[in-house]
PDB file of C-alpha atoms and ligand atoms in Angstrom:
ATOM      1  CA  MET A   1       0.000  -0.001  -0.002  1.00  0.00           C
ATOM      2  CA  LYS A   2       2.793   2.365   0.883  1.00  0.00           C
ATOM      3  CA  ASN A   3       4.576   1.514  -2.336  1.00  0.00           C
ATOM      4  CA  LEU A   4       1.457   2.255  -4.305  1.00  0.00           C
ATOM      5  CA  ASN A   5       1.135   5.621  -2.609  1.00  0.00           C
ATOM      6  CA  THR A   6       4.726   6.423  -3.387  1.00  0.00           C
ATOM      7  CA  LEU A   7       4.205   5.429  -6.996  1.00  0.00           C
ATOM      8  CA  SER A   8       1.090   7.509  -7.362  1.00  0.00           C
ATOM      9  CA  ARG A   9       2.730  10.518  -5.729  1.00  0.00           C
ATOM     10  CA  THR A  10       5.705  10.210  -8.092  1.00  0.00           C
ATOM     11  CA  SER A  11       3.329  10.010 -11.068  1.00  0.00           C
ATOM     12  CA  LEU A  12       1.427  13.051  -9.931  1.00  0.00           C
ATOM     13  CA  LEU A  13       4.627  14.981  -9.382  1.00  0.00           C
ATOM     14  CA  SER A  14       5.742  14.044 -12.891  1.00  0.00           C
ATOM     15  CA  LEU A  15       2.436  15.147 -14.310  1.00  0.00           C
ATOM     16  CA  SER A  16       2.654  18.390 -12.373  1.00  0.00           C
ATOM     17  CA  ALA A  17       6.126  18.955 -13.747  1.00  0.00           C
ATOM     18  CA  LEU A  18       4.840  18.267 -17.244  1.00  0.00           C
ATOM     19  CA  ALA A  19       1.972  20.685 -16.783  1.00  0.00           C
ATOM     20  CA  ALA A  20       4.310  23.307 -15.372  1.00  0.00           C
ATOM     21  CA  SER A  21       6.680  22.896 -18.315  1.00  0.00           C
ATOM     22  CA  ALA A  22       3.708  23.321 -20.677  1.00  0.00           C
ATOM     23  CA  LEU A  23       2.902  26.600 -18.935  1.00  0.00           C
ATOM     24  CA  LEU A  24       6.511  27.698 -19.199  1.00  0.00           C
ATOM     25  CA  THR A  25       6.530  26.894 -22.923  1.00  0.00           C
ATOM     26  CA  THR A  26       3.442  29.021 -23.403  1.00  0.00           C
ATOM     27  CA  SER A  27       5.065  32.055 -21.843  1.00  0.00           C
ATOM     28  CA  GLY A  28       8.325  31.567 -23.780  1.00  0.00           C
ATOM     29  CA  ALA A  29       9.460  33.786 -26.623  1.00  0.00           C
ATOM     30  CA  SER A  30       7.836  33.172 -29.983  1.00  0.00           C
ATOM     31  CA  ALA A  31       8.930  34.101 -33.460  1.00  0.00           C
ATOM     32  CA  ASN A  32       7.353  35.953 -36.344  1.00  0.00           C
ATOM     33  CA  ILE A  33       6.664  33.363 -39.064  1.00  0.00           C
ATOM     34  CA  LEU A  34       5.866  35.931 -41.768  1.00  0.00           C
ATOM     35  CA  SER A  35       8.481  36.705 -44.403  1.00  0.00           C
ATOM     36  CA  ASN A  36       9.366  40.316 -45.177  1.00  0.00           C
ATOM     37  CA  PRO A  37       7.184  41.456 -42.242  1.00  0.00           C
ATOM     38  CA  GLY A  38       8.408  45.052 -42.410  1.00  0.00           C
ATOM     39  CA  PHE A  39       8.053  45.336 -46.211  1.00  0.00           C
ATOM     40  CA  GLU A  40      11.747  46.210 -46.474  1.00  0.00           C
ATOM     41  CA  SER A  41      12.162  43.956 -49.529  1.00  0.00           C
ATOM     42  CA  LEU A  42      10.380  45.041 -52.695  1.00  0.00           C
ATOM     43  CA  SER A  43       9.591  41.405 -53.482  1.00  0.00           C
ATOM     44  CA  SER A  44       5.865  40.870 -54.026  1.00  0.00           C
ATOM     45  CA  THR A  45       3.319  39.204 -56.295  1.00  0.00           C
ATOM     46  CA  THR A  46      -0.393  39.476 -56.981  1.00  0.00           C
ATOM     47  CA  ALA A  47      -3.108  38.530 -54.512  1.00  0.00           C
ATOM     48  CA  ALA A  48      -4.538  36.146 -57.109  1.00  0.00           C
ATOM     49  CA  ASN A  49      -1.210  34.318 -57.397  1.00  0.00           C
ATOM     50  CA  VAL A  50      -1.031  33.714 -53.645  1.00  0.00           C
ATOM     51  CA  LEU A  51      -4.670  32.618 -53.301  1.00  0.00           C
ATOM     52  CA  ASN A  52      -4.518  30.326 -56.339  1.00  0.00           C
ATOM     53  CA  ASN A  53      -1.123  28.764 -55.613  1.00  0.00           C
ATOM     54  CA  PHE A  54      -0.106  28.682 -51.951  1.00  0.00           C
ATOM     55  CA  THR A  55       2.885  26.456 -52.633  1.00  0.00           C
ATOM     56  CA  GLY A  56       4.294  28.398 -55.593  1.00  0.00           C
ATOM     57  CA  PHE A  57       3.873  31.811 -53.973  1.00  0.00           C
ATOM     58  CA  GLN A  58       4.336  31.021 -50.267  1.00  0.00           C
ATOM     59  CA  ASN A  59       6.162  33.497 -48.001  1.00  0.00           C
ATOM     60  CA  VAL A  60       5.704  36.439 -50.386  1.00  0.00           C
ATOM     61  CA  TRP A  61       3.203  39.285 -50.183  1.00  0.00           C
ATOM     62  CA  GLY A  62       0.350  39.078 -52.669  1.00  0.00           C
ATOM     63  CA  ILE A  63      -0.948  42.605 -53.143  1.00  0.00           C
ATOM     64  CA  GLU A  64      -4.371  43.284 -54.656  1.00  0.00           C
ATOM     65  CA  VAL A  65      -3.943  46.972 -55.504  1.00  0.00           C
ATOM     66  CA  GLY A  66      -0.944  48.821 -54.153  1.00  0.00           C
ATOM     67  CA  ASN A  67       2.820  48.533 -53.735  1.00  0.00           C
ATOM     68  CA  ILE A  68       5.714  48.497 -51.303  1.00  0.00           C
ATOM     69  CA  THR A  69       6.986  52.035 -50.980  1.00  0.00           C
ATOM     70  CA  GLY A  70       9.248  54.404 -49.076  1.00  0.00           C
ATOM     71  CA  PRO A  71       7.841  57.477 -47.350  1.00  0.00           C
ATOM     72  CA  ALA A  72       4.797  58.633 -49.336  1.00  0.00           C
ATOM     73  CA  LEU A  73       1.968  61.145 -49.102  1.00  0.00           C
ATOM     74  CA  GLY A  74       3.306  62.515 -45.829  1.00  0.00           C
ATOM     75  CA  VAL A  75       3.438  59.081 -44.166  1.00  0.00           C
ATOM     76  CA  THR A  76       6.744  57.712 -42.848  1.00  0.00           C
ATOM     77  CA  PRO A  77       7.256  53.933 -42.381  1.00  0.00           C
ATOM     78  CA  ALA A  78       6.706  52.768 -38.800  1.00  0.00           C
ATOM     79  CA  SER A  79      10.078  51.026 -38.997  1.00  0.00           C
ATOM     80  CA  GLY A  80      12.857  50.762 -41.560  1.00  0.00           C
ATOM     81  CA  ALA A  81      12.775  52.404 -44.979  1.00  0.00           C
ATOM     82  CA  ARG A  82       9.602  50.941 -46.513  1.00  0.00           C
ATOM     83  CA  MET A  83       5.984  50.043 -45.886  1.00  0.00           C
ATOM     84  CA  LEU A  84       2.998  48.639 -47.784  1.00  0.00           C
ATOM     85  CA  GLY A  85       0.571  51.079 -49.411  1.00  0.00           C
ATOM     86  CA  MET A  86      -2.871  49.889 -50.552  1.00  0.00           C
ATOM     87  CA  THR A  87      -5.448  51.766 -52.602  1.00  0.00           C
ATOM     88  CA  ASP A  88      -9.134  51.253 -53.382  1.00  0.00           C
ATOM     89  CA  ASP A  89      -9.631  48.258 -55.682  1.00  0.00           C
ATOM     90  CA  GLY A  90     -13.132  49.384 -56.632  1.00  0.00           C
ATOM     91  CA  LEU A  91     -14.762  46.595 -54.636  1.00  0.00           C
ATOM     92  CA  THR A  92     -15.400  46.308 -50.894  1.00  0.00           C
ATOM     93  CA  TYR A  93     -11.957  45.694 -49.426  1.00  0.00           C
ATOM     94  CA  THR A  94      -8.425  46.129 -50.718  1.00  0.00           C
ATOM     95  CA  GLN A  95      -6.368  43.220 -49.406  1.00  0.00           C
ATOM     96  CA  THR A  96      -2.840  41.853 -49.182  1.00  0.00           C
ATOM     97  CA  PHE A  97      -2.095  38.189 -48.391  1.00  0.00           C
ATOM     98  CA  GLN A  98       0.757  35.892 -47.409  1.00  0.00           C
ATOM     99  CA  ALA A  99       0.487  32.072 -47.456  1.00  0.00           C
ATOM    100  CA  VAL A 100       2.556  30.170 -44.873  1.00  0.00           C
ATOM    101  CA  ASP A 101       3.099  26.412 -44.596  1.00  0.00           C
ATOM    102  CA  VAL A 102       2.570  25.537 -40.909  1.00  0.00           C
ATOM    103  CA  SER A 103       2.893  21.767 -41.225  1.00  0.00           C
ATOM    104  CA  SER A 104       5.992  21.897 -39.012  1.00  0.00           C
ATOM    105  CA  TYR A 105       3.561  22.842 -36.199  1.00  0.00           C
ATOM    106  CA  SER A 106       1.264  19.852 -36.902  1.00  0.00           C
ATOM    107  CA  ALA A 107       1.911  18.080 -33.600  1.00  0.00           C
ATOM    108  CA  LEU A 108       0.894  21.154 -31.638  1.00  0.00           C
ATOM    109  CA  ILE A 109      -1.976  22.088 -33.968  1.00  0.00           C
ATOM    110  CA  ASN A 110      -3.436  18.577 -33.999  1.00  0.00           C
ATOM    111  CA  SER A 111      -3.298  18.419 -30.194  1.00  0.00           C
ATOM    112  CA  GLY A 112      -5.953  21.134 -30.348  1.00  0.00           C
ATOM    113  CA  ASN A 113      -3.851  23.505 -28.264  1.00  0.00           C
ATOM    114  CA  ALA A 114      -2.428  25.945 -30.812  1.00  0.00           C
ATOM    115  CA  ASN A 115      -3.236  29.619 -31.046  1.00  0.00           C
ATOM    116  CA  VAL A 116      -2.389  31.964 -33.886  1.00  0.00           C
ATOM    117  CA  ASN A 117      -1.542  35.539 -32.914  1.00  0.00           C
ATOM    118  CA  ALA A 118      -1.627  38.130 -35.713  1.00  0.00           C
ATOM    119  CA  SER A 119      -1.128  41.856 -35.752  1.00  0.00           C
ATOM    120  CA  ALA A 120      -0.059  44.788 -37.910  1.00  0.00           C
ATOM    121  CA  LEU A 121       0.350  48.545 -37.764  1.00  0.00           C
ATOM    122  CA  PHE A 122      -1.956  50.704 -39.900  1.00  0.00           C
ATOM    123  CA  ASN A 123      -2.006  54.355 -40.967  1.00  0.00           C
ATOM    124  CA  THR A 124      -3.491  56.516 -43.719  1.00  0.00           C
ATOM    125  CA  ASN A 125      -2.544  59.809 -45.303  1.00  0.00           C
ATOM    126  CA  GLY A 126      -6.025  61.121 -45.701  1.00  0.00           C
ATOM    127  CA  GLY A 127      -7.114  62.597 -42.443  1.00  0.00           C
ATOM    128  CA  TYR A 128     -10.292  60.603 -42.865  1.00  0.00           C
ATOM    129  CA  ILE A 129     -11.498  59.755 -39.370  1.00  0.00           C
ATOM    130  CA  GLY A 130     -12.504  56.143 -38.999  1.00  0.00           C
ATOM    131  CA  ALA A 131     -10.653  54.390 -41.801  1.00  0.00           C
ATOM    132  CA  PHE A 132     -11.462  50.720 -41.158  1.00  0.00           C
ATOM    133  CA  ALA A 133      -8.601  48.220 -41.219  1.00  0.00           C
ATOM    134  CA  ILE A 134      -8.417  44.525 -40.357  1.00  0.00           C
ATOM    135  CA  VAL A 135      -5.946  41.728 -39.791  1.00  0.00           C
ATOM    136  CA  ASN A 136      -7.193  38.180 -40.310  1.00  0.00           C
ATOM    137  CA  VAL A 137      -5.815  34.642 -40.632  1.00  0.00           C
ATOM    138  CA  MET A 138      -7.488  31.932 -42.715  1.00  0.00           C
ATOM    139  CA  PHE A 139      -6.912  28.233 -41.902  1.00  0.00           C
ATOM    140  CA  PHE A 140      -6.573  25.463 -44.533  1.00  0.00           C
ATOM    141  CA  SER A 141      -6.188  21.680 -44.331  1.00  0.00           C
ATOM    142  CA  GLY A 142      -4.253  21.644 -47.623  1.00  0.00           C
ATOM    143  CA  SER A 143      -2.487  23.912 -50.091  1.00  0.00           C
ATOM    144  CA  THR A 144      -5.634  25.021 -51.915  1.00  0.00           C
ATOM    145  CA  PHE A 145      -8.151  27.744 -51.114  1.00  0.00           C
ATOM    146  CA  GLY A 146     -10.933  25.141 -51.336  1.00  0.00           C
ATOM    147  CA  SER A 147      -9.574  23.396 -48.247  1.00  0.00           C
ATOM    148  CA  MET A 148     -10.457  26.290 -45.947  1.00  0.00           C
ATOM    149  CA  LEU A 149     -11.409  25.246 -42.404  1.00  0.00           C
ATOM    150  CA  GLY A 150     -12.283  28.708 -41.103  1.00  0.00           C
ATOM    151  CA  ASN A 151     -10.626  31.940 -40.048  1.00  0.00           C
ATOM    152  CA  SER A 152      -9.513  33.807 -36.968  1.00  0.00           C
ATOM    153  CA  GLY A 153     -12.166  36.484 -37.135  1.00  0.00           C
ATOM    154  CA  ASN A 154     -11.064  40.062 -37.691  1.00  0.00           C
ATOM    155  CA  GLY A 155      -8.745  42.059 -35.543  1.00  0.00           C
ATOM    156  CA  ALA A 156     -10.189  45.419 -36.561  1.00  0.00           C
ATOM    157  CA  LEU A 157      -9.791  49.073 -35.777  1.00  0.00           C
ATOM    158  CA  ASN A 158     -10.929  52.493 -36.853  1.00  0.00           C
ATOM    159  CA  LEU A 159      -7.879  54.636 -37.527  1.00  0.00           C
ATOM    160  CA  ASP A 160      -7.348  58.140 -36.260  1.00  0.00           C
ATOM    161  CA  ALA A 161      -6.950  61.069 -38.644  1.00  0.00           C
ATOM    162  CA  ASN A 162      -3.278  61.673 -37.878  1.00  0.00           C
ATOM    163  CA  PRO A 163      -0.799  60.484 -40.543  1.00  0.00           C
ATOM    164  CA  ASN A 164       2.036  60.832 -38.014  1.00  0.00           C
ATOM    165  CA  THR A 165       0.739  58.004 -35.822  1.00  0.00           C
ATOM    166  CA  TRP A 166       0.492  54.260 -36.477  1.00  0.00           C
ATOM    167  CA  GLU A 167      -2.306  52.248 -34.928  1.00  0.00           C
ATOM    168  CA  SER A 168      -2.174  48.524 -34.074  1.00  0.00           C
ATOM    169  CA  ALA A 169      -4.777  45.863 -34.778  1.00  0.00           C
ATOM    170  CA  SER A 170      -4.418  42.304 -33.506  1.00  0.00           C
ATOM    171  CA  VAL A 171      -6.308  39.026 -33.206  1.00  0.00           C
ATOM    172  CA  THR A 172      -5.700  35.752 -31.360  1.00  0.00           C
ATOM    173  CA  ALA A 173      -7.626  32.598 -32.269  1.00  0.00           C
ATOM    174  CA  ALA A 174      -7.507  28.816 -31.831  1.00  0.00           C
ATOM    175  CA  ILE A 175      -6.095  27.006 -34.874  1.00  0.00           C
ATOM    176  CA  PRO A 176      -8.414  24.225 -36.114  1.00  0.00           C
ATOM    177  CA  VAL A 177      -7.082  20.668 -35.967  1.00  0.00           C
ATOM    178  CA  ASN A 178      -5.757  19.504 -39.387  1.00  0.00           C
ATOM    179  CA  THR A 179      -4.587  23.004 -40.383  1.00  0.00           C
ATOM    180  CA  THR A 180      -1.429  22.747 -42.507  1.00  0.00           C
ATOM    181  CA  TRP A 181      -1.518  26.132 -44.297  1.00  0.00           C
ATOM    182  CA  VAL A 182      -2.548  29.587 -43.114  1.00  0.00           C
ATOM    183  CA  VAL A 183      -3.069  32.761 -45.110  1.00  0.00           C
ATOM    184  CA  TYR A 184      -2.407  36.001 -43.248  1.00  0.00           C
ATOM    185  CA  GLN A 185      -4.297  39.036 -44.489  1.00  0.00           C
ATOM    186  CA  VAL A 186      -4.302  42.790 -43.980  1.00  0.00           C
ATOM    187  CA  ALA A 187      -7.103  44.830 -45.514  1.00  0.00           C
ATOM    188  CA  TYR A 188      -8.753  48.240 -45.680  1.00  0.00           C
ATOM    189  CA  GLN A 189     -12.438  48.814 -46.259  1.00  0.00           C
ATOM    190  CA  ASN A 190     -12.507  50.849 -49.470  1.00  0.00           C
ATOM    191  CA  ALA A 191     -15.370  53.103 -48.472  1.00  0.00           C
ATOM    192  CA  SER A 192     -13.448  54.165 -45.392  1.00  0.00           C
ATOM    193  CA  ILE A 193     -10.208  55.197 -47.157  1.00  0.00           C
ATOM    194  CA  GLY A 194     -11.800  56.829 -50.178  1.00  0.00           C
ATOM    195  CA  ASN A 195      -9.152  58.280 -52.469  1.00  0.00           C
ATOM    196  CA  ASN A 196      -6.460  57.975 -49.823  1.00  0.00           C
ATOM    197  CA  THR A 197      -3.902  55.215 -49.336  1.00  0.00           C
ATOM    198  CA  GLY A 198      -4.019  52.714 -46.501  1.00  0.00           C
ATOM    199  CA  PHE A 199      -0.535  51.889 -45.236  1.00  0.00           C
ATOM    200  CA  VAL A 200       0.658  48.788 -43.300  1.00  0.00           C
ATOM    201  CA  ASP A 201       3.960  48.053 -41.530  1.00  0.00           C
ATOM    202  CA  GLN A 202       5.318  45.577 -38.951  1.00  0.00           C
ATOM    203  CA  ALA A 203       3.103  42.637 -39.915  1.00  0.00           C
ATOM    204  CA  TYR A 204       3.305  39.846 -37.330  1.00  0.00           C
ATOM    205  CA  MET A 205       2.098  36.261 -36.942  1.00  0.00           C
ATOM    206  CA  ASP A 206       3.166  33.511 -34.563  1.00  0.00           C
ATOM    207  CA  ILE A 207       1.862  30.189 -33.289  1.00  0.00           C
ATOM    208  CA  THR A 208       1.871  29.481 -29.567  1.00  0.00           C
ATOM    209  CA  ALA A 209       0.748  26.665 -27.319  1.00  0.00           C
ATOM    210  CA  VAL A 210      -2.135  27.269 -24.952  1.00  0.00           C
ATOM    211  CA  PRO A 211      -2.196  25.444 -21.598  1.00  0.00           C
ATOM    212  CA  ALA A 212      -4.359  22.354 -22.042  1.00  0.00           C
ATOM    213  CA  PRO A 213      -7.348  22.313 -19.656  1.00  0.00           C
ATOM    214  CA  GLY A 214      -6.290  18.731 -18.876  1.00  0.00           C
ATOM    215  CA  ALA A 215      -2.892  19.898 -17.634  1.00  0.00           C
ATOM    216  CA  LEU A 216      -4.487  22.530 -15.389  1.00  0.00           C
ATOM    217  CA  ALA A 217      -6.934  19.934 -14.041  1.00  0.00           C
ATOM    218  CA  LEU A 218      -4.027  17.580 -13.230  1.00  0.00           C
ATOM    219  CA  LEU A 219      -2.293  20.373 -11.332  1.00  0.00           C
ATOM    220  CA  GLY A 220      -5.458  20.851  -9.302  1.00  0.00           C
ATOM    221  CA  LEU A 221      -5.801  17.101  -8.757  1.00  0.00           C
ATOM    222  CA  ALA A 222      -2.205  16.882  -7.490  1.00  0.00           C
ATOM    223  CA  GLY A 223      -2.973  19.653  -5.010  1.00  0.00           C
ATOM    224  CA  ILE A 224      -6.080  17.879  -3.694  1.00  0.00           C
ATOM    225  CA  THR A 225      -4.185  14.602  -3.312  1.00  0.00           C
ATOM    226  CA  ALA A 226      -1.398  16.314  -1.383  1.00  0.00           C
ATOM    227  CA  ARG A 227      -3.899  17.940   0.995  1.00  0.00           C
ATOM    228  CA  ARG A 228      -5.656  14.619   1.620  1.00  0.00           C
ATOM    229  CA  ARG A 229      -2.380  12.973   2.600  1.00  0.00           C
ATOM    230  CA  ARG A 230      -1.946  15.469   5.405  1.00  0.00           C
TER     231      ARG A 230
HETATM  232 CA1   CA B 301       9.015  48.823 -42.712  1.00  0.00          CA
HETATM  233 CA1   CA B 302      -2.664  57.504 -37.758  1.00  0.00          CA
END
């Protein structure tokens, strides 16, 4: 009986240690998995190329209407020498995309405990109060648009009218199991930028582990067991 108790205590301690290490991992540093996140390289392609061929145009910005530019229209890049500028495409939103293969995160994603965190800085030249900008991540089970599993929802904001300030939008969402590709998106609502240009800089996306409810429950269970022993 004593041996059994010892064994079970050891197991619980191991589980507690595992849970604690999971929590430590969650709070650890994470890395931006976007390429050219500050738009310092002029390399880009069309939005249609990215959306129609994730594999062939992965890790490059696919711009609907706009270009990577230096200081323009009285707006200075938030960092470095360049930024993305987007103009009205004549439809509802003007968008820029980047497809990223996340299959190296499959173990974490398929455990159901992966979050995507996405953000970007936005600014316009126009002095139009309320320009509406979003950051969004779409999830796919394969390398085609038709394999979409869902999206993060929009991290959205209404910009101020000051071209000297950059505003941040961000979103965090659970990544669906079976996701192997994601497409990061920044966009401006056309009606809200009018004839102005919507700028973006410091795009960011990472994937982090969230503490599994099971691990937290085990921590609690270990605590109860310890109290009962006393
Ligand atoms: Ca930049
Ligand atoms: Ca501003």
